[in-house]
Amino acid sequence: MIGSDGRLVQTAVIGSRNSGRAIILPTDADELTRWRRRHPAYTYWCGTQLGGCGNELSDRLYRDKVCHFAHRPHTSCHRSATGAASADHLFIKDDLAAWAGRNRLKGKLTSRDLGSGPGDAVDFRVGAAGQQHVRFQFSRLAHAEWSQARQRLFSSSATLDWVFGPGAAQPETMEELYDEYGYLLRFRFETHGAVRRIRLRAEDPRRSTDWVPLDACAMTPEGLRIPGVEPRRRSGTRTSAEAVAGPGAAPAVRSREEQVLALKEALVSAAGFRTRPTWETLARTAGSDLLGLSVLDRVGLLVLVDQDCGREGSPLLSALIRTGEGDPPSYVGDVVAAVGCGVPATAAVLKRWCQREADRAFAVYGAPTRTAPPRLRLTRDGQLVAPQSAEPAQRQTIVHVPGMGSFVQWSSVGRPKPKGLAGVPNLRDTQRFGTPCTAHDKDAAPGPGMLRHSWRGRKRR
């Protein structure tokens, strides 16, 4: 009656064990009764395309609980996903096939098992030899796995759009796509009776478009387009020569000045989206001729990008660069030293210093802008300077005035005393406590080291 994980079986396929025609069983008894009258000849199966056992299922109608599918007695099944979303990879294939037919697109649809089941991804290829490729990602891939898959698909595609389901994109993957394209494509499903329909939108760190059905989208020579999003690839993602020659051609040779300008634009763009790119991401954004540069050449370019930041106090853009593990590359420390910001002594110091500079860059280049925090300073031996307290240290002195009680005198350590007032308490820093006052005391003028408002002090009882 229930799946191997203890949940009700809500989805099946119609007609045979290998069918791709999915259904969500109506959970209400009256709805299921109407469904049976409309489709008396339907048979239901724990389909292989659902990751199921392939055995036939029966639809169970209940008045006192949720209706669901059930296996026949003595059936063994290890299907892991049985909820309403477990057939979404089949529903999306139906939606895409119908959409392609309405738009006269010749397409091919393929389900992909990437390690956790047949519904990990769905590939939609259209055009001559399937050169336009859209991948709908259901399962969550590690960023490194996604990057490898993306490079492989890029090599055989004229256009590649990656659309992510709920929770399917790693933060590093999102940052890379925000930086390169300016947005991320998402999909979700809405249940309509016994089926589910796909909705898509584009989002960036600051806003998102509305969720729209496939019929509101279009397949263009630049790829999949969603209403409200301009097809914008970052300037310099590919040089014009690369675009003409194709993805397999050698990158165009640019001058050092052109490389510096493109690199700075890519870093400013990353800061605007509050992302920290890897060097590989920057190379895809600022030009692939940067990808094969040696560490020494990278440092040389980055020093030119940030050569004025030490003198002007602007954020060090090089501090945005990170490795795949999220740490700044060690060569960024050479850039920090070369532009006159100090020499970080350890990797931990460099990491903390770069995080502050990244926060400063996000403040300056993000939208809306905000006041940037101060730069962390480094000592001569490469350690972070301890932050100074906003208030100077204070010393407490108890002063006793005969006939008037005792007072606490607070004086700031290191605060210079005006000439001629040595030994006289600071009036604003003096507070009374201790012995009660007499009526005569209240009428007396305050003596040295006393505040007029100190007469409001509570009496000790």
Protein backbone atom coordinates (compact mmCIF):
# COMPACT_ATOMS: atom_id res chain seq x y z
CA MET A 1 0.00 0.00 0.00
CA ILE A 2 2.85 2.35 0.67
CA GLY A 3 6.26 2.96 -0.83
CA SER A 4 9.50 1.57 0.53
CA ASP A 5 10.09 4.84 2.41
CA GLY A 6 6.71 4.64 4.16
CA ARG A 7 4.87 7.17 1.99
CA LEU A 8 1.67 6.64 0.02
CA VAL A 9 2.06 5.78 -3.65
CA GLN A 10 0.42 8.70 -5.45
CA THR A 11 1.79 8.34 -8.99
CA ALA A 12 1.73 5.61 -11.62
CA VAL A 13 1.90 5.21 -15.38
CA ILE A 14 -1.03 4.21 -17.56
CA GLY A 15 -1.13 1.20 -19.86
CA SER A 16 2.07 -0.79 -19.32
CA ARG A 17 5.17 -1.10 -17.18
CA ASN A 18 7.33 0.86 -19.67
CA SER A 19 4.79 3.59 -20.35
CA GLY A 20 5.74 7.25 -20.03
CA ARG A 21 2.17 8.44 -19.55
CA ALA A 22 1.98 9.49 -15.91
CA ILE A 23 -0.95 10.11 -13.58
CA ILE A 24 -1.50 11.46 -10.07
CA LEU A 25 -4.33 9.52 -8.47
CA PRO A 26 -7.14 11.80 -7.20
CA THR A 27 -6.98 11.75 -3.41
CA ASP A 28 -10.67 12.56 -2.81
CA ALA A 29 -13.17 9.67 -2.97
CA ASP A 30 -15.73 11.55 -5.09
CA GLU A 31 -13.05 12.71 -7.53
CA LEU A 32 -11.68 9.19 -7.88
CA THR A 33 -15.21 7.86 -8.49
CA ARG A 34 -15.70 10.33 -11.35
CA TRP A 35 -12.25 9.45 -12.70
CA ARG A 36 -13.10 5.73 -12.78
CA ARG A 37 -16.34 6.43 -14.69
CA ARG A 38 -14.48 8.45 -17.32
CA HIS A 39 -11.63 5.92 -17.73
CA PRO A 40 -12.97 2.44 -16.97
CA ALA A 41 -10.36 0.66 -19.12
CA TYR A 42 -7.24 2.25 -17.64
CA THR A 43 -4.66 0.04 -15.99
CA TYR A 44 -2.00 1.44 -13.69
CA TRP A 45 1.61 0.35 -13.29
CA CYS A 46 4.58 1.02 -11.02
CA GLY A 47 6.45 2.10 -14.13
CA THR A 48 10.13 1.54 -14.85
CA GLN A 49 10.41 5.19 -15.92
CA LEU A 50 9.38 6.08 -12.37
CA GLY A 51 12.10 3.87 -10.95
CA GLY A 52 9.45 1.34 -9.99
CA CYS A 53 9.22 -2.43 -9.99
CA GLY A 54 7.09 -2.63 -13.15
CA ASN A 55 4.19 -4.45 -11.46
CA GLU A 56 0.55 -3.54 -11.85
CA LEU A 57 -1.10 -1.31 -9.25
CA SER A 58 -4.68 -0.99 -8.06
CA ASP A 59 -6.39 2.28 -7.21
CA ARG A 60 -7.76 2.23 -3.66
CA LEU A 61 -10.81 4.34 -2.86
CA TYR A 62 -11.37 5.40 0.76
CA ARG A 63 -13.95 7.62 2.37
CA ASP A 64 -12.10 8.06 5.64
CA LYS A 65 -8.55 8.61 4.35
CA VAL A 66 -6.55 9.59 1.30
CA CYS A 67 -7.03 7.50 -1.83
CA HIS A 68 -3.83 5.99 -3.24
CA PHE A 69 -2.30 3.30 -5.42
CA ALA A 70 -1.38 -0.06 -3.93
CA HIS A 71 0.73 -3.02 -5.05
CA ARG A 72 -0.74 -6.46 -5.30
CA PRO A 73 -0.14 -8.74 -2.30
CA HIS A 74 3.35 -10.23 -1.91
CA THR A 75 4.91 -7.70 -4.29
CA SER A 76 8.41 -6.46 -3.54
CA CYS A 77 9.20 -2.90 -4.67
CA HIS A 78 12.08 -0.58 -3.75
CA ARG A 79 10.89 2.53 -5.52
CA SER A 80 12.20 5.49 -3.53
CA ALA A 81 9.98 8.36 -4.77
CA THR A 82 6.23 7.91 -4.61
CA GLY A 83 4.78 11.38 -3.95
CA ALA A 84 2.97 13.70 -6.34
CA ALA A 85 6.28 15.14 -7.63
CA SER A 86 7.79 11.72 -8.40
CA ALA A 87 6.47 11.75 -12.00
CA ASP A 88 7.38 15.35 -12.81
CA HIS A 89 10.09 14.27 -15.27
CA LEU A 90 7.37 12.49 -17.27
CA PHE A 91 4.92 15.38 -17.03
CA ILE A 92 7.58 17.78 -18.32
CA LYS A 93 8.20 15.55 -21.33
CA ASP A 94 4.49 15.66 -22.15
CA ASP A 95 4.44 19.45 -21.80
CA LEU A 96 7.56 19.93 -23.93
CA ALA A 97 6.34 17.57 -26.66
CA ALA A 98 3.00 19.40 -26.90
CA TRP A 99 4.73 22.80 -26.87
CA ALA A 100 7.18 21.76 -29.58
CA GLY A 101 4.30 20.54 -31.74
CA ARG A 102 2.38 23.80 -31.36
CA ASN A 103 5.51 25.76 -32.33
CA ARG A 104 6.52 23.41 -35.16
CA LEU A 105 9.78 22.53 -33.47
CA LYS A 106 11.45 19.21 -34.23
CA GLY A 107 12.73 18.11 -30.86
CA LYS A 108 14.02 15.09 -28.99
CA LEU A 109 13.33 14.40 -25.32
CA THR A 110 15.49 12.18 -23.13
CA SER A 111 15.34 11.36 -19.42
CA ARG A 112 18.70 11.14 -17.65
CA ASP A 113 19.71 9.08 -14.65
CA LEU A 114 22.61 10.92 -13.06
CA GLY A 115 22.95 8.59 -10.11
CA SER A 116 19.76 8.85 -8.08
CA GLY A 117 17.04 7.77 -10.52
CA PRO A 118 15.56 8.10 -14.00
CA GLY A 119 14.14 11.53 -13.18
CA ASP A 120 17.42 13.31 -12.40
CA ALA A 121 17.27 15.43 -15.57
CA VAL A 122 15.41 15.81 -18.87
CA ASP A 123 17.23 16.92 -22.02
CA PHE A 124 15.33 18.75 -24.76
CA ARG A 125 17.20 19.13 -28.06
CA VAL A 126 15.86 21.01 -31.06
CA GLY A 127 17.21 22.18 -34.39
CA ALA A 128 19.56 20.57 -36.86
CA ALA A 129 21.32 17.64 -35.15
CA GLY A 130 19.90 18.87 -31.83
CA GLN A 131 22.31 21.79 -31.67
CA GLN A 132 20.06 23.78 -29.36
CA HIS A 133 19.96 22.15 -25.97
CA VAL A 134 17.85 22.81 -22.86
CA ARG A 135 18.50 20.73 -19.74
CA PHE A 136 15.93 20.60 -16.96
CA GLN A 137 17.75 19.66 -13.77
CA PHE A 138 15.68 17.87 -11.08
CA SER A 139 18.33 16.43 -8.77
CA ARG A 140 21.03 18.37 -6.93
CA LEU A 141 24.53 18.02 -8.39
CA ALA A 142 27.78 19.02 -6.74
CA HIS A 143 29.19 22.14 -8.37
CA ALA A 144 32.19 20.27 -9.77
CA GLU A 145 29.91 17.63 -11.34
CA TRP A 146 27.70 20.32 -12.83
CA SER A 147 30.71 22.18 -14.26
CA GLN A 148 32.02 19.01 -15.91
CA ALA A 149 28.61 18.19 -17.39
CA ARG A 150 28.21 21.74 -18.64
CA GLN A 151 31.58 21.73 -20.40
CA ARG A 152 30.71 18.41 -22.04
CA LEU A 153 27.33 19.63 -23.28
CA PHE A 154 28.77 22.94 -24.45
CA SER A 155 31.15 21.10 -26.78
CA SER A 156 28.24 19.61 -28.75
CA SER A 157 25.71 22.46 -28.58
CA ALA A 158 25.28 25.79 -30.32
CA THR A 159 23.19 27.06 -27.40
CA LEU A 160 22.80 25.58 -23.92
CA ASP A 161 20.21 26.63 -21.35
CA TRP A 162 20.16 25.05 -17.91
CA VAL A 163 16.86 25.22 -16.00
CA PHE A 164 16.84 24.21 -12.33
CA GLY A 165 14.07 22.69 -10.26
CA PRO A 166 13.47 23.52 -6.58
CA GLY A 167 16.69 23.09 -4.59
CA ALA A 168 18.60 21.70 -7.58
CA ALA A 169 21.26 24.42 -7.87
CA GLN A 170 24.26 24.66 -5.58
CA PRO A 171 25.17 28.18 -4.33
CA GLU A 172 28.43 28.08 -6.32
CA THR A 173 26.53 27.12 -9.46
CA MET A 174 24.08 29.96 -8.95
CA GLU A 175 26.90 32.47 -8.45
CA GLU A 176 28.61 31.34 -11.64
CA LEU A 177 25.46 31.71 -13.74
CA TYR A 178 24.54 35.06 -12.17
CA ASP A 179 28.00 36.31 -13.01
CA GLU A 180 28.08 34.96 -16.54
CA TYR A 181 24.52 35.56 -17.76
CA GLY A 182 22.99 37.86 -15.18
CA TYR A 183 20.17 35.47 -14.26
CA LEU A 184 19.25 31.88 -13.45
CA LEU A 185 16.40 29.90 -15.05
CA ARG A 186 14.02 28.03 -12.72
CA PHE A 187 11.06 25.68 -13.12
CA ARG A 188 8.34 24.35 -10.85
CA PHE A 189 5.08 22.41 -11.27
CA GLU A 190 1.43 23.11 -10.50
CA THR A 191 -1.08 20.29 -10.06
CA HIS A 192 -4.11 20.32 -12.37
CA GLY A 193 -6.35 17.35 -11.64
CA ALA A 194 -4.47 14.15 -12.45
CA VAL A 195 -1.48 15.88 -14.10
CA ARG A 196 1.10 18.55 -13.30
CA ARG A 197 2.09 21.46 -15.54
CA ILE A 198 5.43 23.21 -15.70
CA ARG A 199 5.99 26.92 -14.98
CA LEU A 200 9.23 28.82 -15.62
CA ARG A 201 10.83 32.07 -14.56
CA ALA A 202 14.17 33.87 -14.53
CA GLU A 203 15.71 35.25 -11.36
CA ASP A 204 18.74 37.22 -10.28
CA PRO A 205 19.87 38.16 -6.75
CA ARG A 206 17.58 41.19 -6.71
CA ARG A 207 14.40 40.28 -8.57
CA SER A 208 12.54 37.55 -10.43
CA THR A 209 10.13 37.44 -13.36
CA ASP A 210 6.63 36.02 -12.99
CA TRP A 211 6.06 32.27 -13.27
CA VAL A 212 4.80 31.58 -16.79
CA PRO A 213 3.68 28.47 -18.74
CA LEU A 214 5.71 27.10 -21.63
CA ASP A 215 3.38 28.73 -24.15
CA ALA A 216 4.61 32.13 -22.96
CA CYS A 217 8.23 31.17 -23.77
CA ALA A 218 10.02 30.94 -27.09
CA MET A 219 12.92 29.03 -28.61
CA THR A 220 15.12 31.56 -30.42
CA PRO A 221 18.50 31.29 -32.17
CA GLU A 222 20.02 32.44 -28.86
CA GLY A 223 18.24 29.72 -26.88
CA LEU A 224 15.24 29.52 -24.55
CA ARG A 225 13.71 32.91 -23.79
CA ILE A 226 11.33 33.78 -20.96
CA PRO A 227 9.18 36.96 -20.91
CA GLY A 228 10.76 39.85 -19.07
CA VAL A 229 14.36 38.76 -19.64
CA GLU A 230 16.64 40.23 -22.26
CA PRO A 231 19.09 37.75 -23.80
CA ARG A 232 22.16 39.20 -22.13
CA ARG A 233 25.45 37.43 -22.04
CA ARG A 234 28.11 39.35 -20.13
CA SER A 235 30.25 41.63 -22.31
CA GLY A 236 33.38 39.70 -23.10
CA THR A 237 31.89 36.27 -22.43
CA ARG A 238 33.09 35.45 -25.90
CA THR A 239 34.93 37.83 -28.14
CA SER A 240 33.42 38.43 -31.55
CA ALA A 241 36.17 36.38 -33.16
CA GLU A 242 35.33 33.42 -30.89
CA ALA A 243 31.63 33.68 -31.68
CA VAL A 244 32.36 33.55 -35.42
CA ALA A 245 34.95 30.79 -35.20
CA GLY A 246 32.88 28.61 -32.86
CA PRO A 247 33.48 27.07 -29.45
CA GLY A 248 36.33 24.85 -30.56
CA ALA A 249 38.45 27.55 -32.15
CA ALA A 250 41.52 29.12 -30.56
CA PRO A 251 40.72 32.29 -28.58
CA ALA A 252 41.46 35.64 -30.18
CA VAL A 253 44.66 37.38 -29.11
CA ARG A 254 43.99 40.60 -27.21
CA SER A 255 46.28 43.29 -25.96
CA ARG A 256 47.17 43.49 -22.28
CA GLU A 257 45.09 46.65 -21.94
CA GLU A 258 42.05 44.89 -23.40
CA GLN A 259 42.51 41.98 -21.01
CA VAL A 260 42.79 44.31 -18.01
CA LEU A 261 39.66 46.22 -19.03
CA ALA A 262 37.64 43.03 -19.59
CA LEU A 263 38.85 41.54 -16.30
CA LYS A 264 37.94 44.68 -14.37
CA GLU A 265 34.48 44.81 -15.97
CA ALA A 266 33.89 41.15 -15.06
CA LEU A 267 34.95 41.73 -11.44
CA VAL A 268 32.81 44.87 -11.10
CA SER A 269 29.87 42.92 -12.54
CA ALA A 270 30.44 40.11 -10.03
CA ALA A 271 30.51 42.63 -7.19
CA GLY A 272 27.26 44.14 -8.49
CA PHE A 273 25.60 40.75 -8.14
CA ARG A 274 27.34 40.14 -4.79
CA THR A 275 29.12 37.02 -6.06
CA ARG A 276 32.69 35.80 -5.76
CA PRO A 277 33.82 34.08 -8.99
CA THR A 278 36.58 31.57 -9.58
CA TRP A 279 39.27 32.37 -12.14
CA GLU A 280 37.62 29.90 -14.51
CA THR A 281 34.33 31.81 -14.24
CA LEU A 282 36.14 35.07 -14.91
CA ALA A 283 37.73 33.52 -17.99
CA ARG A 284 34.31 32.58 -19.36
CA THR A 285 33.10 36.10 -18.66
CA ALA A 286 36.12 38.22 -19.55
CA GLY A 287 37.52 36.08 -22.36
CA SER A 288 38.80 32.52 -22.58
CA ASP A 289 42.33 33.71 -23.41
CA LEU A 290 42.67 34.33 -19.66
CA LEU A 291 42.07 30.69 -18.80
CA GLY A 292 45.55 29.39 -19.61
CA LEU A 293 47.49 32.24 -18.00
CA SER A 294 50.23 31.38 -15.52
CA VAL A 295 49.97 32.53 -11.91
CA LEU A 296 52.58 35.21 -12.59
CA ASP A 297 50.57 36.57 -15.54
CA ARG A 298 47.35 36.53 -13.49
CA VAL A 299 49.03 38.54 -10.74
CA GLY A 300 50.34 41.02 -13.31
CA LEU A 301 46.85 41.62 -14.73
CA LEU A 302 45.23 41.88 -11.31
CA VAL A 303 47.81 44.39 -10.11
CA LEU A 304 46.93 46.59 -13.10
CA VAL A 305 43.22 46.17 -12.29
CA ASP A 306 43.74 47.24 -8.66
CA GLN A 307 46.78 49.51 -8.93
CA ASP A 308 44.94 52.56 -7.58
CA CYS A 309 42.96 50.90 -4.80
CA GLY A 310 45.69 51.20 -2.16
CA ARG A 311 46.07 54.93 -2.75
CA GLU A 312 42.39 55.78 -3.29
CA GLY A 313 40.92 53.38 -0.74
CA SER A 314 38.56 51.75 -3.25
CA PRO A 315 37.79 48.03 -2.78
CA LEU A 316 40.40 45.56 -4.00
CA LEU A 317 38.51 43.73 -6.75
CA SER A 318 41.03 40.89 -6.79
CA ALA A 319 39.80 39.95 -3.30
CA LEU A 320 36.57 38.68 -4.90
CA ILE A 321 38.34 35.76 -6.58
CA ARG A 322 37.96 32.42 -4.85
CA THR A 323 38.93 28.82 -5.40
CA GLY A 324 36.42 26.00 -5.78
CA GLU A 325 36.62 25.54 -2.00
CA GLY A 326 35.66 29.16 -1.37
CA ASP A 327 39.07 30.42 -0.21
CA PRO A 328 41.07 33.20 -1.91
CA PRO A 329 43.87 31.82 -4.13
CA SER A 330 47.29 32.29 -2.55
CA TYR A 331 48.40 34.56 -5.39
CA VAL A 332 45.83 37.16 -4.33
CA GLY A 333 48.16 37.80 -1.38
CA ASP A 334 50.82 38.87 -3.89
CA VAL A 335 48.34 41.34 -5.39
CA VAL A 336 47.51 42.73 -1.95
CA ALA A 337 51.22 43.31 -1.29
CA ALA A 338 51.95 44.74 -4.74
CA VAL A 339 49.29 47.48 -4.49
CA GLY A 340 50.54 48.58 -1.09
CA CYS A 341 47.89 47.11 1.24
CA GLY A 342 50.31 44.98 3.28
CA VAL A 343 51.56 41.41 3.22
CA PRO A 344 49.15 38.87 4.80
CA ALA A 345 51.19 36.52 6.97
CA THR A 346 48.95 33.44 6.73
CA ALA A 347 46.17 31.98 4.62
CA ALA A 348 43.72 32.64 7.46
CA VAL A 349 44.69 36.33 7.56
CA LEU A 350 44.34 36.57 3.78
CA LYS A 351 40.91 34.92 3.89
CA ARG A 352 39.58 37.30 6.53
CA TRP A 353 41.10 40.33 4.81
CA CYS A 354 39.60 39.34 1.44
CA GLN A 355 36.17 38.74 2.95
CA ARG A 356 36.16 42.30 4.27
CA GLU A 357 37.25 43.64 0.87
CA ALA A 358 34.52 41.59 -0.82
CA ASP A 359 31.96 43.13 1.56
CA ARG A 360 33.35 46.57 0.64
CA ALA A 361 33.03 45.79 -3.07
CA PHE A 362 29.45 44.56 -2.62
CA ALA A 363 28.61 47.81 -0.82
CA VAL A 364 30.16 50.05 -3.49
CA TYR A 365 29.05 48.23 -6.65
CA GLY A 366 25.86 46.49 -5.50
CA ALA A 367 22.37 47.89 -5.99
CA PRO A 368 21.39 49.72 -3.95
CA THR A 369 24.78 51.00 -2.86
CA ARG A 370 25.58 51.38 0.81
CA THR A 371 28.38 52.74 2.96
CA ALA A 372 31.36 50.43 2.76
CA PRO A 373 32.92 49.15 5.99
CA PRO A 374 36.50 50.25 6.68
CA ARG A 375 39.37 48.25 5.24
CA LEU A 376 41.14 45.89 7.61
CA ARG A 377 44.70 47.07 8.27
CA LEU A 378 47.72 44.80 8.45
CA THR A 379 50.71 45.15 10.75
CA ARG A 380 54.28 45.06 9.48
CA ASP A 381 54.48 41.36 10.29
CA GLY A 382 51.30 40.64 8.31
CA GLN A 383 48.78 40.29 11.12
CA LEU A 384 45.40 42.00 11.32
CA VAL A 385 45.39 45.17 13.39
CA ALA A 386 43.15 44.71 16.41
CA PRO A 387 40.06 46.92 16.13
CA GLN A 388 40.13 49.94 18.40
CA SER A 389 37.35 50.51 20.91
CA ALA A 390 35.01 53.31 20.01
CA GLU A 391 35.25 54.67 23.56
CA PRO A 392 38.57 55.33 25.29
CA ALA A 393 39.39 53.24 28.33
CA GLN A 394 38.20 54.70 31.60
CA ARG A 395 39.61 54.67 35.12
CA GLN A 396 37.41 54.70 38.24
CA THR A 397 38.42 56.78 41.29
CA ILE A 398 36.41 57.11 44.52
CA VAL A 399 36.44 60.65 45.89
CA HIS A 400 35.20 61.46 49.42
CA VAL A 401 34.12 65.02 50.20
CA PRO A 402 33.60 65.67 53.93
CA GLY A 403 29.99 66.43 54.73
CA MET A 404 28.87 65.70 51.20
CA GLY A 405 29.36 61.98 50.74
CA SER A 406 31.42 59.92 48.34
CA PHE A 407 31.59 60.12 44.56
CA VAL A 408 32.84 57.94 41.70
CA GLN A 409 35.11 59.82 39.32
CA TRP A 410 35.44 58.30 35.82
CA SER A 411 38.38 59.57 33.82
CA SER A 412 39.48 58.46 30.38
CA VAL A 413 42.89 56.83 30.29
CA GLY A 414 45.18 58.79 28.06
CA ARG A 415 42.74 61.71 27.66
CA PRO A 416 44.84 64.88 28.03
CA LYS A 417 43.86 67.12 30.93
CA PRO A 418 43.57 70.84 30.18
CA LYS A 419 46.55 72.76 31.42
CA GLY A 420 46.10 74.01 34.99
CA LEU A 421 43.37 71.48 35.83
CA ALA A 422 45.59 68.57 36.83
CA GLY A 423 44.03 66.71 39.73
CA VAL A 424 40.56 68.22 39.18
CA PRO A 425 37.97 65.61 38.28
CA ASN A 426 36.15 65.81 34.95
CA LEU A 427 32.72 67.11 35.89
CA ARG A 428 30.86 65.22 33.19
CA ASP A 429 32.51 62.00 34.29
CA THR A 430 31.67 62.26 38.02
CA GLN A 431 28.79 60.41 39.65
CA ARG A 432 27.66 60.50 43.30
CA PHE A 433 27.01 57.50 45.45
CA GLY A 434 27.18 56.62 49.13
CA THR A 435 26.22 58.68 52.16
CA PRO A 436 22.91 60.50 52.38
CA CYS A 437 22.72 64.25 52.11
CA THR A 438 21.37 66.63 54.71
CA ALA A 439 19.03 69.48 53.97
CA HIS A 440 22.02 71.78 54.28
CA ASP A 441 23.83 69.61 51.73
CA LYS A 442 21.05 70.04 49.20
CA ASP A 443 21.32 73.81 49.39
CA ALA A 444 25.06 73.83 49.18
CA ALA A 445 26.84 74.60 45.97
CA PRO A 446 28.51 71.62 44.39
CA GLY A 447 32.11 71.29 45.33
CA PRO A 448 34.99 70.15 43.13
CA GLY A 449 34.39 66.87 41.42
CA MET A 450 30.58 67.11 41.78
CA LEU A 451 27.85 67.48 39.17
CA ARG A 452 24.78 69.57 39.85
CA HIS A 453 22.63 66.70 38.60
CA SER A 454 24.46 64.38 40.98
CA TRP A 455 22.08 65.51 43.72
CA ARG A 456 19.54 63.22 42.08
CA GLY A 457 21.53 60.19 43.19
CA ARG A 458 19.67 57.66 45.33
CA LYS A 459 20.31 57.54 49.07
CA ARG A 460 21.72 54.35 50.47
CA ARG A 461 19.30 52.96 53.05
